[in-house]
Coordinates of C-alpha atoms and ligand atoms in Angstrom, one line a residue:
M22 CA 23.4 18.0 -1.9
D23 CA 26.7 19.4 -0.6
V24 CA 26.9 19.0 3.2
D25 CA 29.7 19.9 5.6
I26 CA 29.5 17.5 8.5
T27 CA 31.9 19.4 10.7
L28 CA 29.2 22.0 11.1
P29 CA 26.2 21.4 13.5
A30 CA 23.1 19.9 11.9
P31 CA 20.7 22.4 10.2
E32 CA 17.2 22.7 11.6
A33 CA 15.3 22.9 8.2
E34 CA 14.0 19.8 6.4
P35 CA 15.0 18.0 4.3
Q36 CA 18.5 19.6 4.7
R37 CA 18.7 18.2 8.2
Q38 CA 18.2 14.7 6.9
Y39 CA 20.8 15.1 4.2
Y40 CA 23.3 16.3 6.8
F41 CA 22.7 13.0 8.8
M42 CA 22.9 11.0 5.6
A43 CA 26.3 12.5 4.9
L44 CA 27.5 11.9 8.4
L45 CA 26.5 8.2 8.1
K46 CA 28.0 7.7 4.7
Q47 CA 31.3 9.5 5.3
Q48 CA 31.8 8.4 8.9
L49 CA 29.5 6.2 10.9
V50 CA 28.7 3.4 8.4
P51 CA 32.3 2.8 7.3
E52 CA 33.5 2.9 11.0
R53 CA 30.8 0.4 12.0
A54 CA 31.7 -1.9 9.1
K55 CA 35.3 -1.8 10.2
K56 CA 34.5 -2.5 13.8
N57 CA 32.3 -5.5 12.8
G58 CA 35.1 -6.8 10.6
K59 CA 33.2 -6.3 7.4
E60 CA 33.9 -4.8 4.0
F61 CA 30.4 -3.3 3.9
L62 CA 27.2 -3.4 5.9
T63 CA 24.0 -5.1 4.7
A64 CA 20.4 -4.1 5.3
C65 CA 17.1 -5.9 4.8
I66 CA 13.6 -4.4 4.8
T67 CA 10.5 -6.6 5.3
T68 CA 7.2 -5.0 4.5
F69 CA 3.8 -6.0 5.9
G70 CA 0.5 -4.6 4.7
C71 CA -0.6 -2.3 2.0
Q72 CA 0.8 -0.3 -1.0
M73 CA 1.3 2.7 1.3
N74 CA 3.7 0.6 3.4
A75 CA 5.4 -0.7 0.3
R76 CA 6.0 2.9 -0.8
D77 CA 7.3 3.9 2.6
S78 CA 9.7 1.0 2.5
E79 CA 11.1 2.3 -0.8
K80 CA 11.8 5.5 1.0
L81 CA 13.6 3.8 3.8
E82 CA 15.6 1.7 1.3
G83 CA 16.5 4.9 -0.6
I84 CA 18.0 6.3 2.6
L85 CA 19.8 3.1 3.5
E86 CA 21.4 2.9 0.0
T87 CA 22.4 6.5 0.1
V88 CA 24.3 6.1 3.3
G89 CA 26.2 3.0 2.0
Y90 CA 24.3 -0.1 3.0
H91 CA 24.0 -2.9 0.6
I92 CA 20.4 -4.1 0.3
V93 CA 19.9 -7.8 0.7
E94 CA 16.8 -10.1 0.8
T95 CA 17.7 -12.2 3.9
E96 CA 17.2 -11.2 7.5
D97 CA 20.7 -12.2 8.7
A98 CA 21.7 -8.7 7.8
D99 CA 23.5 -5.9 9.7
F100 CA 20.4 -3.8 9.7
V101 CA 16.9 -5.2 9.7
V102 CA 13.7 -3.2 9.6
Y103 CA 10.1 -4.5 9.8
N104 CA 7.6 -2.0 8.4
T105 CA 4.5 -3.2 10.1
C106 CA 0.8 -3.3 9.5
T107 CA -2.0 -3.4 12.2
V108 CA -5.2 -3.4 10.2
R109 CA -6.0 -6.9 11.3
E110 CA -4.9 -8.8 14.4
N111 CA -3.1 -11.6 12.5
A112 CA -0.7 -9.0 11.0
N113 CA 0.5 -8.1 14.5
L114 CA 0.9 -11.8 15.5
R115 CA 3.1 -12.4 12.5
V116 CA 5.4 -9.6 13.5
Y117 CA 5.9 -11.0 17.1
G118 CA 6.5 -14.4 15.7
R119 CA 9.2 -13.3 13.3
L120 CA 10.8 -11.0 15.9
G121 CA 11.7 -14.0 17.9
Q122 CA 13.7 -15.4 15.0
L123 CA 15.5 -12.1 14.5
G124 CA 16.6 -12.2 18.1
K125 CA 18.4 -15.4 17.3
Y126 CA 20.2 -13.9 14.4
K127 CA 21.3 -11.1 16.6
K128 CA 22.9 -13.5 19.1
K129 CA 25.2 -14.6 16.2
N130 CA 25.8 -11.0 15.0
P131 CA 25.7 -8.7 18.0
G132 CA 26.4 -5.6 15.8
M133 CA 23.1 -6.1 14.1
I134 CA 20.6 -3.2 14.4
I135 CA 16.9 -4.2 14.6
S136 CA 14.3 -1.6 13.8
L137 CA 10.5 -1.5 13.8
C138 CA 8.3 1.1 12.2
G139 CA 4.9 1.5 10.6
C140 CA 1.3 1.3 11.7
M141 CA 1.6 -1.2 14.5
M142 CA 4.1 1.1 16.3
Q143 CA 1.4 3.8 16.6
E144 CA -0.3 1.6 19.2
P145 CA 0.9 2.5 22.7
L146 CA 0.3 -1.1 24.0
V147 CA 2.5 -2.5 21.3
V148 CA 5.4 -0.2 22.1
E149 CA 5.0 -1.1 25.9
K150 CA 5.2 -4.8 25.1
L151 CA 8.3 -4.3 22.9
K152 CA 10.0 -2.2 25.6
K153 CA 9.3 -4.9 28.2
S154 CA 9.9 -8.1 26.4
Y155 CA 12.0 -7.4 23.3
H156 CA 15.2 -5.7 24.6
F157 CA 17.2 -6.6 21.5
V158 CA 15.2 -4.1 19.4
N159 CA 17.3 -0.9 18.8
L160 CA 14.9 1.5 17.0
I161 CA 11.2 2.1 17.0
F162 CA 9.5 4.9 15.1
G163 CA 6.0 5.4 13.7
T164 CA 4.2 6.4 10.5
H165 CA 4.5 10.2 10.8
N166 CA 8.2 10.6 11.1
I167 CA 9.8 8.2 8.7
Y168 CA 11.4 11.1 6.9
R169 CA 13.6 11.4 10.0
F170 CA 15.0 7.9 9.5
A171 CA 18.6 9.0 8.8
E172 CA 18.6 11.0 12.0
Y173 CA 17.4 8.0 14.0
L174 CA 20.1 5.8 12.4
V175 CA 22.7 8.2 13.7
R176 CA 21.3 8.1 17.2
C177 CA 21.3 4.2 17.1
M178 CA 24.9 4.2 16.2
T179 CA 26.0 6.9 18.7
E180 CA 23.7 6.2 21.7
D181 CA 23.8 2.9 23.6
R182 CA 20.0 2.4 24.2
M183 CA 16.7 1.7 22.5
V184 CA 15.7 4.7 20.4
I185 CA 12.0 5.3 20.4
D186 CA 10.2 8.2 18.7
I187 CA 6.4 8.0 18.0
W188 CA 4.3 11.0 17.1
K189 CA 0.6 11.1 17.6
D190 CA -0.1 13.0 14.4
T191 CA 1.5 15.5 12.1
D192 CA 0.5 18.1 9.5
K193 CA 4.0 18.1 8.0
I194 CA 4.9 16.6 4.6
V195 CA 8.6 16.5 3.9
E196 CA 9.4 16.4 0.2
N197 CA 12.5 15.4 -1.9
L198 CA 14.2 12.6 0.1
P199 CA 15.9 9.7 -1.7
V200 CA 13.7 6.7 -2.8
D201 CA 14.8 3.4 -4.1
R202 CA 12.1 1.9 -6.4
K203 CA 11.4 -1.8 -6.4
Y204 CA 10.5 -1.8 -10.1
P205 CA 12.3 0.5 -12.7
F206 CA 9.1 0.9 -14.8
K207 CA 6.3 1.4 -12.3
S208 CA 6.0 3.3 -9.1
G209 CA 3.6 4.3 -6.4
V210 CA 3.1 8.0 -5.8
N211 CA 1.6 9.3 -2.5
I212 CA -0.9 11.9 -3.1
M213 CA -2.3 12.1 0.4
F214 CA -1.7 10.7 3.9
G215 CA -4.0 9.7 6.7
C216 CA -7.8 9.1 6.8
N217 CA -10.7 11.1 8.3
N218 CA -13.4 8.5 7.8
F219 CA -13.4 6.6 11.0
C220 CA -15.2 3.5 9.7
S221 CA -16.1 1.9 13.0
Y222 CA -14.0 -1.3 12.5
C223 CA -10.9 0.4 11.3
I224 CA -7.8 1.3 13.1
V225 CA -6.2 3.2 10.2
P226 CA -7.4 6.7 11.2
Y227 CA -5.8 6.2 14.6
V228 CA -2.4 5.1 13.3
R229 CA -2.1 7.1 10.1
G230 CA -3.5 10.4 11.5
R231 CA -5.7 13.1 9.8
E232 CA -6.0 13.5 6.1
R233 CA -3.4 15.8 4.4
S234 CA -2.8 16.2 0.7
R235 CA 0.4 16.8 -1.1
K236 CA 0.4 19.9 -3.4
P237 CA -0.4 19.1 -7.0
E238 CA 2.8 20.8 -8.2
E239 CA 4.9 18.4 -6.0
I240 CA 3.0 15.4 -7.3
V241 CA 3.3 16.3 -10.9
A242 CA 7.0 17.2 -10.5
E243 CA 7.6 13.8 -8.9
I244 CA 5.8 12.0 -11.7
K245 CA 7.8 13.9 -14.3
R246 CA 11.0 12.9 -12.6
L247 CA 9.9 9.3 -12.4
V248 CA 9.0 9.3 -16.1
A249 CA 12.4 10.8 -17.0
D250 CA 13.8 7.9 -15.1
G251 CA 12.0 5.2 -17.1
V252 CA 8.7 4.9 -15.3
V253 CA 5.6 4.3 -17.5
E254 CA 3.0 3.3 -14.9
I255 CA 2.1 5.1 -11.7
M256 CA -0.3 4.3 -8.9
L257 CA -1.6 7.3 -7.1
L258 CA -1.8 6.3 -3.4
G259 CA -4.1 7.5 -0.6
Q260 CA -6.3 5.9 2.0
N261 CA -9.2 7.7 0.4
V262 CA -8.1 9.4 -2.9
N263 CA -11.6 10.7 -3.7
S264 CA -11.3 13.3 -0.9
Y265 CA -7.9 14.5 -2.3
G266 CA -7.2 18.2 -2.2
K267 CA -9.9 19.3 0.3
N268 CA -7.4 20.7 2.8
L269 CA -5.1 22.4 0.3
E270 CA -4.6 26.1 0.4
E271 CA -6.0 26.2 -3.1
P272 CA -8.5 23.2 -3.0
M273 CA -8.5 20.9 -5.9
T274 CA -10.5 17.7 -6.6
F275 CA -9.1 14.3 -7.4
A276 CA -10.7 14.4 -10.8
Q277 CA -8.8 17.6 -11.6
L278 CA -5.5 16.0 -10.4
L279 CA -6.1 13.0 -12.7
R280 CA -6.6 15.3 -15.6
E281 CA -3.3 17.1 -14.8
V282 CA -1.4 13.8 -14.4
N283 CA -2.9 12.5 -17.6
K284 CA -1.2 15.3 -19.5
I285 CA 2.3 14.2 -18.5
E286 CA 4.2 13.2 -21.6
G287 CA 5.8 9.8 -21.7
L288 CA 3.6 8.4 -18.9
K289 CA 1.5 5.5 -20.2
R290 CA -0.7 4.3 -17.4
I291 CA -2.3 5.7 -14.3
R292 CA -3.8 3.7 -11.5
F293 CA -5.1 4.8 -8.2
M294 CA -6.0 3.3 -4.8
T295 CA -8.3 3.5 -2.7
S296 CA -11.6 5.0 -3.6
H297 CA -14.3 5.4 -1.0
P298 CA -17.8 5.0 -2.6
K299 CA -19.3 7.9 -0.6
D300 CA -16.9 10.4 -2.2
L301 CA -16.8 9.0 -5.7
S302 CA -18.1 12.0 -7.7
E303 CA -19.6 12.1 -11.2
E304 CA -16.7 14.5 -12.0
L305 CA -14.3 11.6 -11.3
I306 CA -16.3 9.2 -13.4
D307 CA -16.1 11.7 -16.3
A308 CA -12.3 12.1 -15.7
M309 CA -11.9 8.3 -15.9
R310 CA -13.8 8.2 -19.1
D311 CA -11.9 11.1 -20.7
C312 CA -8.3 10.3 -19.5
E313 CA -6.9 7.7 -21.9
K314 CA -4.0 6.8 -19.5
V315 CA -6.3 6.0 -16.6
C316 CA -6.5 2.2 -16.4
L317 CA -9.8 0.3 -16.8
H318 CA -9.8 -0.7 -13.2
L319 CA -11.5 0.6 -10.1
H320 CA -11.1 -0.7 -6.6
L321 CA -14.3 0.1 -4.8
P322 CA -14.5 -1.3 -1.3
L323 CA -18.0 -2.5 -0.4
Q324 CA -17.3 -3.9 3.1
S325 CA -20.9 -5.0 3.5
G326 CA -24.0 -5.3 1.3
S327 CA -26.4 -4.7 4.2
S328 CA -27.5 -1.1 4.6
R329 CA -28.0 -1.7 8.3
I330 CA -24.4 -3.0 8.8
L331 CA -23.0 -0.2 6.6
K332 CA -24.6 2.3 8.9
L333 CA -23.0 0.6 11.9
M334 CA -19.8 0.6 10.0
N335 CA -20.1 4.3 9.5
R336 CA -19.6 3.9 5.8
R337 CA -22.2 6.6 4.9
Y338 CA -23.7 4.9 1.9
T339 CA -26.5 2.3 1.5
K340 CA -26.7 -0.9 -0.6
E341 CA -28.8 0.9 -3.1
Q342 CA -26.5 3.9 -3.4
Y343 CA -23.5 1.6 -3.9
L344 CA -25.3 -0.4 -6.7
D345 CA -26.5 2.9 -8.3
L346 CA -22.9 4.1 -8.3
V347 CA -21.7 0.9 -10.0
D348 CA -24.3 1.4 -12.7
R349 CA -23.3 5.0 -13.3
I350 CA -19.6 4.0 -13.5
R351 CA -20.3 1.2 -16.0
A352 CA -22.5 3.4 -18.1
K353 CA -19.7 5.9 -18.7
V354 CA -16.7 3.6 -18.5
P355 CA -17.9 0.4 -20.1
D356 CA -15.8 -2.7 -19.4
V357 CA -14.1 -1.2 -16.4
S358 CA -12.9 -4.0 -14.0
L359 CA -14.3 -3.6 -10.5
T360 CA -12.6 -5.1 -7.5
T361 CA -13.5 -4.7 -3.8
D362 CA -12.9 -5.4 -0.2
I363 CA -15.5 -7.2 1.9
I364 CA -15.6 -7.9 5.7
V365 CA -17.7 -10.7 7.1
G366 CA -18.7 -11.1 10.7
F367 CA -18.9 -7.5 11.7
P368 CA -20.6 -7.3 15.2
G369 CA -24.3 -7.9 14.9
E370 CA -24.2 -9.2 11.3
T371 CA -27.1 -11.6 10.9
E372 CA -27.6 -14.3 8.2
E373 CA -29.9 -11.8 6.4
D374 CA -27.2 -9.1 6.5
F375 CA -24.7 -11.6 5.1
L376 CA -27.1 -12.6 2.3
E377 CA -27.4 -8.9 1.3
T378 CA -23.6 -8.9 0.8
M379 CA -23.9 -12.1 -1.3
D380 CA -26.6 -10.3 -3.3
V381 CA -24.4 -7.4 -4.1
V382 CA -21.6 -9.7 -5.1
R383 CA -23.9 -11.5 -7.5
K384 CA -25.3 -8.2 -8.9
V385 CA -21.9 -6.4 -9.3
R386 CA -19.9 -9.4 -10.5
Y387 CA -16.5 -8.2 -9.3
D388 CA -13.3 -9.1 -11.3
S389 CA -11.9 -10.0 -7.9
A390 CA -12.6 -9.3 -4.2
F391 CA -10.4 -9.3 -1.1
T392 CA -12.5 -11.0 1.6
F393 CA -11.7 -10.5 5.3
Q394 CA -12.9 -12.0 8.5
Y395 CA -13.8 -9.2 10.9
S396 CA -10.9 -8.6 13.3
R397 CA -11.6 -6.8 16.6
R398 CA -9.2 -3.8 16.9
T399 CA -8.8 -2.3 20.3
G400 CA -9.8 1.3 20.5
T401 CA -12.2 1.3 17.5
P402 CA -16.0 1.8 18.2
A403 CA -16.8 -1.7 16.7
A404 CA -14.6 -3.4 19.3
A405 CA -16.9 -2.2 22.0
M406 CA -20.1 -3.3 20.2
E407 CA -22.2 -6.0 21.7
D408 CA -23.0 -9.1 19.7
Q409 CA -19.5 -10.0 18.4
I410 CA -20.0 -13.0 16.0
P411 CA -18.7 -16.4 17.0
V412 CA -15.7 -17.6 15.0
D413 CA -17.4 -20.6 13.5
V414 CA -20.2 -18.5 12.1
V415 CA -17.7 -16.0 10.7
K416 CA -15.7 -18.8 9.1
D417 CA -18.7 -20.4 7.6
R418 CA -19.9 -17.1 6.0
F419 CA -16.3 -16.4 4.9
D420 CA -16.1 -19.7 3.1
R421 CA -19.4 -19.3 1.3
L422 CA -18.5 -15.7 0.3
L423 CA -15.1 -16.8 -1.0
A424 CA -16.5 -19.6 -3.1
E425 CA -19.0 -17.2 -4.7
V426 CA -16.4 -14.5 -5.3
Q427 CA -14.0 -17.0 -6.9
E428 CA -16.6 -18.6 -9.2
I429 CA -17.8 -15.2 -10.5
S430 CA -14.2 -14.0 -10.8
R431 CA -13.3 -16.9 -13.1
E432 CA -16.2 -16.2 -15.4
V433 CA -15.7 -12.4 -15.4
T434 CA -12.0 -12.6 -16.0
A435 CA -12.4 -14.8 -19.0
R436 CA -14.5 -12.2 -20.9
H437 CA -11.5 -11.0 -22.9
T438 CA -10.5 -14.4 -24.3
H439 CA -9.6 -14.2 -28.0
T440 CA -9.1 -10.4 -28.0
V441 CA -5.8 -8.5 -28.3
Q442 CA -4.9 -6.5 -25.2
E443 CA -2.1 -4.2 -24.3
V444 CA 0.1 -5.7 -21.6
L445 CA 2.8 -4.0 -19.5
V446 CA 5.6 -6.6 -19.1
E447 CA 6.7 -6.9 -15.5
S448 CA 9.0 -9.9 -15.1
I449 CA 10.2 -13.2 -16.3
N450 CA 7.7 -15.9 -15.4
E451 CA 8.7 -17.6 -12.2
Q452 CA 7.8 -21.1 -13.3
D453 CA 8.8 -21.0 -16.9
P454 CA 11.7 -18.7 -17.9
S455 CA 10.8 -18.8 -21.6
L456 CA 7.7 -16.8 -20.6
V457 CA 7.2 -13.2 -19.4
T458 CA 4.4 -12.0 -17.1
G459 CA 2.6 -8.7 -17.5
R460 CA -0.6 -6.9 -16.7
M461 CA -3.5 -5.7 -18.7
S462 CA -4.9 -2.3 -18.1
N463 CA -7.6 -3.9 -16.0
N464 CA -4.8 -5.5 -13.8
T465 CA -5.3 -9.1 -15.0
L466 CA -2.1 -11.1 -15.4
V467 CA -1.0 -12.4 -18.8
H468 CA 1.8 -14.9 -19.5
F469 CA 3.4 -15.2 -23.0
K470 CA 6.6 -16.0 -24.8
G471 CA 9.3 -13.4 -24.4
D472 CA 12.6 -12.4 -22.8
A473 CA 14.0 -9.9 -20.3
S474 CA 14.4 -7.2 -23.0
L475 CA 10.5 -6.8 -22.9
I476 CA 10.4 -5.9 -19.2
G477 CA 8.9 -2.4 -18.8
T478 CA 7.5 -2.3 -22.3
L479 CA 3.9 -2.4 -23.5
Q480 CA 3.1 -5.3 -25.8
N481 CA 0.0 -6.2 -27.8
V482 CA -0.9 -9.7 -26.8
Y483 CA -3.6 -12.1 -28.2
L484 CA -5.3 -13.8 -25.3
D485 CA -5.5 -17.5 -26.2
E486 CA -6.8 -19.0 -23.1
C487 CA -8.0 -17.9 -19.6
R488 CA -6.9 -20.1 -16.8
G489 CA -8.9 -19.0 -13.8
F490 CA -7.4 -15.7 -12.8
Y491 CA -4.8 -15.2 -15.6
Y492 CA -4.4 -15.6 -19.3
M493 CA -2.0 -17.4 -21.6
G494 CA -1.3 -15.3 -24.7
T495 CA 0.7 -14.9 -27.9
P496 CA 2.4 -11.6 -28.8
V497 CA 1.2 -9.9 -31.9
E498 CA 2.9 -7.2 -34.1
N499 CA 2.9 -3.9 -32.2
S500 CA 0.9 -1.1 -33.8
Ligands
5AD26 N1 -11.2 -6.4 10.3 C1 -11.3 -7.0 9.1 N2 -10.9 -6.3 8.0 C2 -10.6 -5.0 8.1 N3 -10.3 -4.1 7.1 C3 -10.0 -2.9 7.8 N4 -10.2 -3.1 9.1 C4 -10.6 -4.4 9.3 C5 -10.9 -5.1 10.5 N5 -10.9 -4.6 11.7 C6 -10.2 -4.4 5.7 C7 -11.2 -3.5 4.9 C8 -10.3 -2.5 4.2 C9 -9.1 -3.4 4.0 C10 -7.8 -2.6 3.7 O1 -8.9 -4.1 5.2 O2 -11.9 -4.3 4.1 O3 -10.8 -2.0 3.0
SF4_27 FE1 -10.2 2.5 7.3 FE2 -12.5 3.4 6.3 FE3 -10.3 5.0 6.3 FE4 -10.4 2.9 4.7 S1 -11.8 4.7 4.6 S2 -8.6 3.5 5.9 S3 -11.6 1.4 5.9 S4 -11.4 4.3 8.1

């Protein structure tokens, strides 16, 4: 984009941000490097939390690269940003712990800029604490305004004070800003932002705002650009993809979107995350069955197997409805891998409730499950509920659940032993450089002999042996 930085900044987006990027690249970044006695400036982004945050970090990195920063992996950089998560308390504690360390780096490199963004910043108490006790932080912004990052960077470099900008919510989606992808061959693609579900334990709707969907044309155009750039696998991202499109001017369902994306030539695999069981329609099951690019994997958070607890959680399905949904999916999409999220120790959870969860785990037999101990999040309805469960009880249930989940996972994962499966090669194996590591359609990891030339390609691999949660395989002639 051609920009004249001698003119005032334009009001319209994304032009305004391209103006600030040009100002940074042509003037402010080189000046600052010179002042700090450096040939160039370095930047490091640390991401906490989910795929959404990972994608947001790629956007921040795209802007940092565009304006001339060199991206590095270590936090002794000239610009450090923490993209934070607040879904559970321990995510917050980790950030405070690591901030202390950053403060020490800054003493050695006073020109360093420290920035915090992401979900944790949407909590007013967090920002108060940072203002009071972490004076060395330069920039704080939230989840709704990351597209303004270039503008904030300019302010950091030209104003001598902490820059803070947090928005409560937004209905705006700014398209077409630079992105720097972590992997050349796969990418996340946001299809919607925010969540309207208000599960009673969850802080996400408060920090990510109301649901808003991107237009299908924008999504398809982005995926086509990615494919032209070498991407073969995409992950459609949303807090609750099954309610995609409800608030568009011309409403569209997620199933319809999947069918559109499936038509994109050159694209090989489609994944999506996350599905809420209450909104998973028969139409979507049909689309999964019909669309050959859609991977054989469905992440379907259960949270609890007790209908009583599910009601308190405001999940809006019962144990029976969930099990029936699983049956219907498996009838139409045989061999689909199911994974899930489960919380133990929700307020009021009895031993009987917990056993209901164990019962669902045994009936569904998940390929894998993320298990969490309930974490009390200030401001959510569950935080105010009576009968919070003592930690030792939570821990005991958690351990029993984890043991069960892992045993089942080992058995279920092994079901493809001695078959040939298509594997997308992702990297050289970390332990043994004569091996490469890739993923099957159902997301299971496979290691086999190969070299870096295979990265980003699909290979047919014979699965010799399952070792717990992954396979060792042998490449076979590609068809
Ligand atoms: N405590 C524990 N786990 C939680 N999750 C969301 N909120 C909480 C909480 N307060 C889990 C849910 C969700 C996953 C992303 O995080 O299982 O699906
Ligand atoms: Fe949180 Fe429920 Fe929304 Fe998921 S669907 S982000 S658990 S409120």
